[in-house]
mmCIF file of C-alpha atoms in Angstrom:
data_model
loop_
_atom_site.group_PDB
_atom_site.id
_atom_site.type_symbol
_atom_site.label_atom_id
_atom_site.label_comp_id
_atom_site.label_asym_id
_atom_site.label_seq_id
_atom_site.Cartn_x
_atom_site.Cartn_y
_atom_site.Cartn_z
ATOM 1 C CA MET A 1132 114.817 106.827 59.155
ATOM 2 C CA LEU A 1133 117.905 108.714 57.962
ATOM 3 C CA ALA A 1134 115.876 111.807 57.155
ATOM 4 C CA GLN A 1135 114.183 111.691 60.545
ATOM 5 C CA LEU A 1136 117.553 111.382 62.290
ATOM 6 C CA LEU A 1137 118.452 114.831 60.987
ATOM 7 C CA ASP A 1138 116.096 116.241 63.625
ATOM 8 C CA PHE A 1139 118.747 115.256 66.165
ATOM 9 C CA LYS A 1140 121.595 117.156 64.483
ATOM 10 C CA PRO A 1141 123.486 119.385 66.968
ATOM 11 C CA ASP A 1142 123.848 123.104 66.284
ATOM 12 C CA GLY A 1143 127.461 123.802 65.390
ATOM 13 C CA ASP A 1144 127.047 127.499 66.244
ATOM 14 C CA SER A 1145 125.878 126.823 69.788
ATOM 15 C CA SER A 1146 128.254 127.222 72.733
ATOM 16 C CA THR A 1147 126.912 123.960 74.205
ATOM 17 C CA PRO A 1148 129.220 120.998 73.436
ATOM 18 C CA LEU A 1149 128.002 118.903 70.500
ATOM 19 C CA TYR A 1150 127.895 115.656 72.490
ATOM 20 C CA LEU A 1151 125.732 117.290 75.171
ATOM 21 C CA GLN A 1152 123.354 118.690 72.559
ATOM 22 C CA LEU A 1153 123.093 115.272 70.927
ATOM 23 C CA ALA A 1154 122.546 113.533 74.266
ATOM 24 C CA ASN A 1155 119.734 115.928 75.169
ATOM 25 C CA LYS A 1156 118.091 115.591 71.757
ATOM 26 C CA LEU A 1157 118.267 111.801 71.885
ATOM 27 C CA ALA A 1158 116.897 111.812 75.450
ATOM 28 C CA ASN A 1159 113.946 113.936 74.339
ATOM 29 C CA GLY A 1160 113.357 111.556 71.437
ATOM 30 C CA ILE A 1161 113.327 108.579 73.800
ATOM 31 C CA HIS A 1162 110.912 110.288 76.207
ATOM 32 C CA ASN A 1163 108.632 111.260 73.298
ATOM 33 C CA GLY A 1164 108.446 107.692 71.986
ATOM 34 C CA TYR A 1165 110.631 108.107 68.891
ATOM 35 C CA TRP A 1166 112.035 104.654 69.741
ATOM 36 C CA GLN A 1167 110.235 101.835 71.492
ATOM 37 C CA PRO A 1168 111.556 100.013 74.583
ATOM 38 C CA ASP A 1169 114.220 97.430 73.634
ATOM 39 C CA GLU A 1170 114.515 98.944 70.137
ATOM 40 C CA ALA A 1171 118.060 99.360 68.864
ATOM 41 C CA LEU A 1172 119.482 102.865 68.696
ATOM 42 C CA PRO A 1173 121.282 103.737 65.441
ATOM 43 C CA SER A 1174 124.965 102.878 65.683
ATOM 44 C CA GLU A 1175 127.689 105.416 66.458
ATOM 45 C CA ARG A 1176 128.771 105.180 62.836
ATOM 46 C CA MET A 1177 125.277 105.852 61.486
ATOM 47 C CA LEU A 1178 124.767 108.792 63.849
ATOM 48 C CA ALA A 1179 128.149 110.238 62.944
ATOM 49 C CA GLU A 1180 127.654 109.921 59.171
ATOM 50 C CA THR A 1181 124.027 111.094 59.157
ATOM 51 C CA LEU A 1182 124.505 114.052 61.516
ATOM 52 C CA ASN A 1183 127.961 115.015 60.187
ATOM 53 C CA ILE A 1184 129.616 114.699 63.585
ATOM 54 C CA SER A 1185 132.592 112.697 64.806
ATOM 55 C CA ARG A 1186 132.187 109.186 66.184
ATOM 56 C CA VAL A 1187 133.765 110.447 69.397
ATOM 57 C CA THR A 1188 130.883 112.928 69.768
ATOM 58 C CA ALA A 1189 128.316 110.195 69.103
ATOM 59 C CA ARG A 1190 130.058 107.834 71.526
ATOM 60 C CA LYS A 1191 130.165 110.410 74.341
ATOM 61 C CA ALA A 1192 126.458 111.189 73.886
ATOM 62 C CA ILE A 1193 125.551 107.497 73.987
ATOM 63 C CA GLU A 1194 127.734 106.877 77.052
ATOM 64 C CA MET A 1195 126.012 109.762 78.848
ATOM 65 C CA LEU A 1196 122.581 108.264 78.159
ATOM 66 C CA CYS A 1197 123.792 104.838 79.313
ATOM 67 C CA GLU A 1198 124.873 106.454 82.599
ATOM 68 C CA ARG A 1199 121.403 108.042 82.899
ATOM 69 C CA GLY A 1200 119.815 104.632 82.407
ATOM 70 C CA LEU A 1201 118.059 105.588 79.166
ATOM 71 C CA LEU A 1202 120.183 103.260 77.031
ATOM 72 C CA THR A 1203 121.597 99.793 77.609
ATOM 73 C CA ARG A 1204 124.634 98.377 75.816
ATOM 74 C CA LYS A 1205 124.499 94.707 74.893
ATOM 75 C CA HIS A 1206 127.926 93.307 74.111
ATOM 76 C CA GLY A 1207 128.242 92.249 70.498
ATOM 77 C CA SER A 1208 124.706 93.369 69.684
ATOM 78 C CA GLY A 1209 124.396 97.154 70.003
ATOM 79 C CA THR A 1210 122.758 99.825 72.133
ATOM 80 C CA TYR A 1211 119.074 99.567 73.019
ATOM 81 C CA ILE A 1212 116.374 101.735 74.554
ATOM 82 C CA THR A 1213 116.019 100.768 78.210
ATOM 83 C CA PRO A 1214 112.451 99.803 79.130
ATOM 84 C CA LYS A 1215 111.150 102.101 81.869
ATOM 85 C CA LEU A 1216 108.453 101.226 84.349
ATOM 86 C CA GLU A 1217 106.855 104.468 85.528
ATOM 87 C CA GLN A 1218 105.076 103.778 88.780
ATOM 88 C CA PRO A 1219 102.840 106.460 90.286
ATOM 89 C CA LEU A 1220 103.118 106.742 94.049
ATOM 90 C CA SER A 1221 99.567 107.996 94.593
ATOM 91 C CA ARG A 1222 97.729 104.823 93.527
ATOM 92 C CA LEU A 1223 97.775 101.333 95.058
ATOM 93 C CA THR A 1224 98.370 98.815 92.283
ATOM 94 C CA ASN A 1225 100.288 95.589 92.033
ATOM 95 C CA PHE A 1226 103.257 94.821 89.808
ATOM 96 C CA SER A 1227 101.282 92.853 87.229
ATOM 97 C CA GLU A 1228 98.595 95.541 86.860
ATOM 98 C CA GLU A 1229 101.182 98.276 86.423
ATOM 99 C CA LEU A 1230 103.044 96.360 83.717
ATOM 100 C CA ARG A 1231 99.960 95.401 81.719
ATOM 101 C CA GLN A 1232 98.772 99.020 81.731
ATOM 102 C CA ARG A 1233 102.063 99.984 80.081
ATOM 103 C CA GLY A 1234 102.108 97.228 77.497
ATOM 104 C CA PHE A 1235 104.644 94.928 79.188
ATOM 105 C CA MET A 1236 104.210 91.211 79.818
ATOM 106 C CA PRO A 1237 104.568 90.545 83.562
ATOM 107 C CA GLY A 1238 106.161 87.375 84.852
ATOM 108 C CA SER A 1239 107.554 85.744 87.975
ATOM 109 C CA GLN A 1240 110.262 83.255 88.848
ATOM 110 C CA TRP A 1241 109.565 81.772 92.253
ATOM 111 C CA LEU A 1242 112.534 81.418 94.572
ATOM 112 C CA SER A 1243 110.655 80.208 97.647
ATOM 113 C CA ARG A 1244 107.148 79.876 99.127
ATOM 114 C CA ASP A 1245 106.992 78.661 102.698
ATOM 115 C CA THR A 1246 105.750 79.322 106.227
ATOM 116 C CA GLY A 1247 107.545 80.037 109.489
ATOM 117 C CA VAL A 1248 107.546 81.907 112.762
ATOM 118 C CA ALA A 1249 107.459 85.695 112.344
ATOM 119 C CA SER A 1250 110.718 87.594 112.754
ATOM 120 C CA PRO A 1251 110.949 90.672 115.023
ATOM 121 C CA GLU A 1252 110.607 92.969 111.977
ATOM 122 C CA GLU A 1253 107.544 91.089 110.747
ATOM 123 C CA ILE A 1254 105.969 91.167 114.216
ATOM 124 C CA LEU A 1255 106.490 94.920 114.464
ATOM 125 C CA SER A 1256 105.403 95.787 110.896
ATOM 126 C CA LEU A 1257 102.358 93.522 110.820
ATOM 127 C CA GLY A 1258 101.263 93.964 114.432
ATOM 128 C CA LEU A 1259 101.554 90.257 115.195
ATOM 129 C CA SER A 1260 101.835 88.366 118.452
ATOM 130 C CA PRO A 1261 105.150 86.689 119.341
ATOM 131 C CA HIS A 1262 105.531 83.257 117.718
ATOM 132 C CA ALA A 1263 102.799 84.066 115.155
ATOM 133 C CA VAL A 1264 103.056 82.050 111.927
ATOM 134 C CA VAL A 1265 103.495 83.848 108.602
ATOM 135 C CA SER A 1266 103.680 82.887 104.932
ATOM 136 C CA ARG A 1267 106.709 84.107 102.999
ATOM 137 C CA LEU A 1268 107.011 84.397 99.232
ATOM 138 C CA LYS A 1269 110.189 85.368 97.386
ATOM 139 C CA ARG A 1270 110.457 85.744 93.629
ATOM 140 C CA LEU A 1271 112.015 87.578 90.721
ATOM 141 C CA ARG A 1272 109.626 89.955 88.966
ATOM 142 C CA THR A 1273 110.079 90.238 85.204
ATOM 143 C CA ALA A 1274 108.813 92.467 82.408
ATOM 144 C CA ASP A 1275 109.069 90.992 78.918
ATOM 145 C CA ASN A 1276 111.409 88.371 80.451
ATOM 146 C CA VAL A 1277 113.781 91.022 81.831
ATOM 147 C CA VAL A 1278 114.336 90.789 85.601
ATOM 148 C CA MET A 1279 113.129 94.055 87.126
ATOM 149 C CA ALA A 1280 113.081 93.337 90.850
ATOM 150 C CA ILE A 1281 113.600 90.862 93.672
ATOM 151 C CA GLU A 1282 110.451 90.761 95.786
ATOM 152 C CA SER A 1283 109.981 89.238 99.237
ATOM 153 C CA SER A 1284 106.485 89.303 100.745
ATOM 154 C CA THR A 1285 105.248 88.267 104.184
ATOM 155 C CA ILE A 1286 101.546 87.613 104.813
ATOM 156 C CA PRO A 1287 100.081 86.596 108.198
ATOM 157 C CA ASN A 1288 99.231 82.911 107.975
ATOM 158 C CA VAL A 1289 95.612 83.604 108.912
ATOM 159 C CA TYR A 1290 95.192 85.421 105.557
ATOM 160 C CA LEU A 1291 97.344 83.043 103.490
ATOM 161 C CA PRO A 1292 97.569 79.569 105.067
ATOM 162 C CA ASN A 1293 99.206 77.943 102.013
ATOM 163 C CA PRO A 1294 101.568 80.214 100.041
ATOM 164 C CA LYS A 1295 102.076 77.548 97.366
ATOM 165 C CA LEU A 1296 98.532 78.265 96.155
ATOM 166 C CA VAL A 1297 99.747 81.641 94.839
ATOM 167 C CA THR A 1298 100.649 80.955 91.223
ATOM 168 C CA ASP A 1299 100.911 84.368 89.611
ATOM 169 C CA SER A 1300 99.512 87.512 91.237
ATOM 170 C CA LEU A 1301 99.663 87.677 95.033
ATOM 171 C CA TYR A 1302 97.136 90.529 95.104
ATOM 172 C CA GLY A 1303 94.890 88.595 92.748
ATOM 173 C CA HIS A 1304 94.945 85.619 95.120
ATOM 174 C CA LEU A 1305 94.256 87.831 98.133
ATOM 175 C CA GLU A 1306 91.374 89.523 96.294
ATOM 176 C CA MET A 1307 89.756 86.156 95.594
ATOM 177 C CA ASN A 1308 89.761 85.568 99.349
ATOM 178 C CA ASN A 1309 88.597 89.114 100.176
ATOM 179 C CA VAL A 1310 91.804 89.995 102.058
ATOM 180 C CA ALA A 1311 93.585 92.284 99.567
ATOM 181 C CA PRO A 1312 95.044 95.564 100.860
ATOM 182 C CA THR A 1313 92.952 98.690 100.332
ATOM 183 C CA ARG A 1314 95.748 101.098 101.261
ATOM 184 C CA ALA A 1315 99.495 100.893 101.850
ATOM 185 C CA LEU A 1316 102.467 102.826 103.164
ATOM 186 C CA GLN A 1317 105.665 102.724 101.117
ATOM 187 C CA HIS A 1318 109.208 103.783 101.955
ATOM 188 C CA ILE A 1319 111.786 104.108 99.186
ATOM 189 C CA ARG A 1320 115.540 104.362 99.660
ATOM 190 C CA ALA A 1321 118.716 103.729 97.712
ATOM 191 C CA VAL A 1322 120.788 100.635 98.485
ATOM 192 C CA SER A 1323 123.743 98.814 96.930
ATOM 193 C CA ALA A 1324 123.266 95.350 95.468
ATOM 194 C CA THR A 1325 124.699 92.548 97.575
ATOM 195 C CA ALA A 1326 126.578 89.682 95.943
ATOM 196 C CA GLU A 1327 123.446 87.491 96.110
ATOM 197 C CA GLN A 1328 121.151 90.189 94.714
ATOM 198 C CA ALA A 1329 123.598 91.040 91.933
ATOM 199 C CA LYS A 1330 123.724 87.397 90.867
ATOM 200 C CA LEU A 1331 119.933 87.034 90.896
ATOM 201 C CA ILE A 1332 119.191 90.192 88.943
ATOM 202 C CA GLY A 1333 122.201 90.203 86.607
ATOM 203 C CA LEU A 1334 124.040 93.270 87.895
ATOM 204 C CA LYS A 1335 127.470 93.996 89.315
ATOM 205 C CA GLN A 1336 127.824 93.815 93.087
ATOM 206 C CA GLY A 1337 127.470 97.299 94.564
ATOM 207 C CA THR A 1338 125.227 98.594 91.755
ATOM 208 C CA ALA A 1339 122.672 101.132 92.995
ATOM 209 C CA MET A 1340 119.185 99.716 93.518
ATOM 210 C CA LEU A 1341 115.927 101.024 94.941
ATOM 211 C CA LEU A 1342 114.498 99.322 98.008
ATOM 212 C CA ILE A 1343 110.732 99.724 98.324
ATOM 213 C CA THR A 1344 109.263 98.609 101.631
ATOM 214 C CA ARG A 1345 105.479 98.359 101.609
ATOM 215 C CA VAL A 1346 103.026 97.603 104.400
ATOM 216 C CA GLY A 1347 99.498 96.949 103.106
ATOM 217 C CA TYR A 1348 96.364 97.319 105.225
ATOM 218 C CA LEU A 1349 92.829 95.983 105.066
ATOM 219 C CA ALA A 1350 89.856 98.346 105.287
ATOM 220 C CA SER A 1351 89.628 97.358 108.973
ATOM 221 C CA GLY A 1352 93.106 98.747 109.561
ATOM 222 C CA ALA A 1353 94.782 95.367 110.089
ATOM 223 C CA ALA A 1354 98.174 94.944 108.381
ATOM 224 C CA VAL A 1355 98.019 92.165 105.796
ATOM 225 C CA GLU A 1356 101.252 92.517 103.807
ATOM 226 C CA LEU A 1357 104.920 93.358 104.306
ATOM 227 C CA THR A 1358 106.869 93.460 101.055
ATOM 228 C CA HIS A 1359 110.490 94.330 100.341
ATOM 229 C CA SER A 1360 111.195 94.970 96.645
ATOM 230 C CA TYR A 1361 114.764 95.474 95.442
ATOM 231 C CA CYS A 1362 114.346 97.207 92.083
ATOM 232 C CA ARG A 1363 116.754 97.972 89.267
ATOM 233 C CA SER A 1364 117.310 101.709 89.334
ATOM 234 C CA ASP A 1365 117.904 101.794 85.569
ATOM 235 C CA TYR A 1366 114.419 100.439 84.839
ATOM 236 C CA TYR A 1367 112.247 102.082 87.472
ATOM 237 C CA ASP A 1368 110.888 105.621 87.394
ATOM 238 C CA PHE A 1369 108.642 106.805 90.222
ATOM 239 C CA VAL A 1370 106.192 109.603 89.488
ATOM 240 C CA VAL A 1371 104.572 111.886 92.029
ATOM 241 C CA GLU A 1372 102.031 114.562 91.119
ATOM 242 C CA LEU A 1373 101.968 117.441 93.580
ATOM 243 C CA PHE A 1374 99.356 120.167 94.110
ATOM 244 C CA ARG A 1375 99.421 123.461 95.900
#
C-alpha cells in the first residue's frame, strides 16, 4: 500500500500548488477504482509521511475532495470514499435495478402508503379527472443502508388499488400487473433541503439536493406514475451520452 501511494506524490518542480496536484491525483485514483466505495482513505499523517509533504497540504487536498463530494468525513473514524450512484439518463430503469447493476444492496424504509383524492398537480401531471383517487407511496431509498433519496410516488388508483401491497420494488409490482411504465419524462433541478428533508436524510438544513420529477407512461400513452425524488447531491452522478 505504501509503495502504491507513491504514485500520488506531487511534483515539487511544478508551478501547480502541491495540494491541488494531490487532490487531482487522488480524484483520478478514486475514479479509476484504486479505492472501493466506503473504503477508508489513508490518514493525513500517512499521506504526509509517505509522500514527503506537509500535513497541511494533505489536509487541504482532502478538504477539497470532501467539497467535491468524492470523500466523506466521519467524526472519530476517518475519511472514506463516497459511494457514487451513476445513473444514465437515456435508459428507463428503477432504483433497485440501477443499484444492483453497480454492486449496491438496495433498500427502502416506508414512510407512508395510502390513498386519497388527487391534488391539482397530480391531476395535471397524470391527466386525471377532478376528484380522481390516487395511491401515494413515500419512502427513503437506501444503498448499502445509506439513505440516498426521499421518494414520493403517485399512481392512479385504477393501476394500484392497494399501495400496501407494494413491499419492495414499485416497478416490480407494476410489472406483475402489466402496468409498468415503458417510457418516462424526467426533470432535474437543484433545491435546498428543508428542515424535514434534512432530518430524514441526515443532512444539514439548506444542503443542496437534486430534485428529480418523473412522469411515467404506458405504451398506450396514459400516464401511470408521478414521482418526486429528492436525492443527495454528494452521492448521485447523472451521465448523459451525446452524439453529433
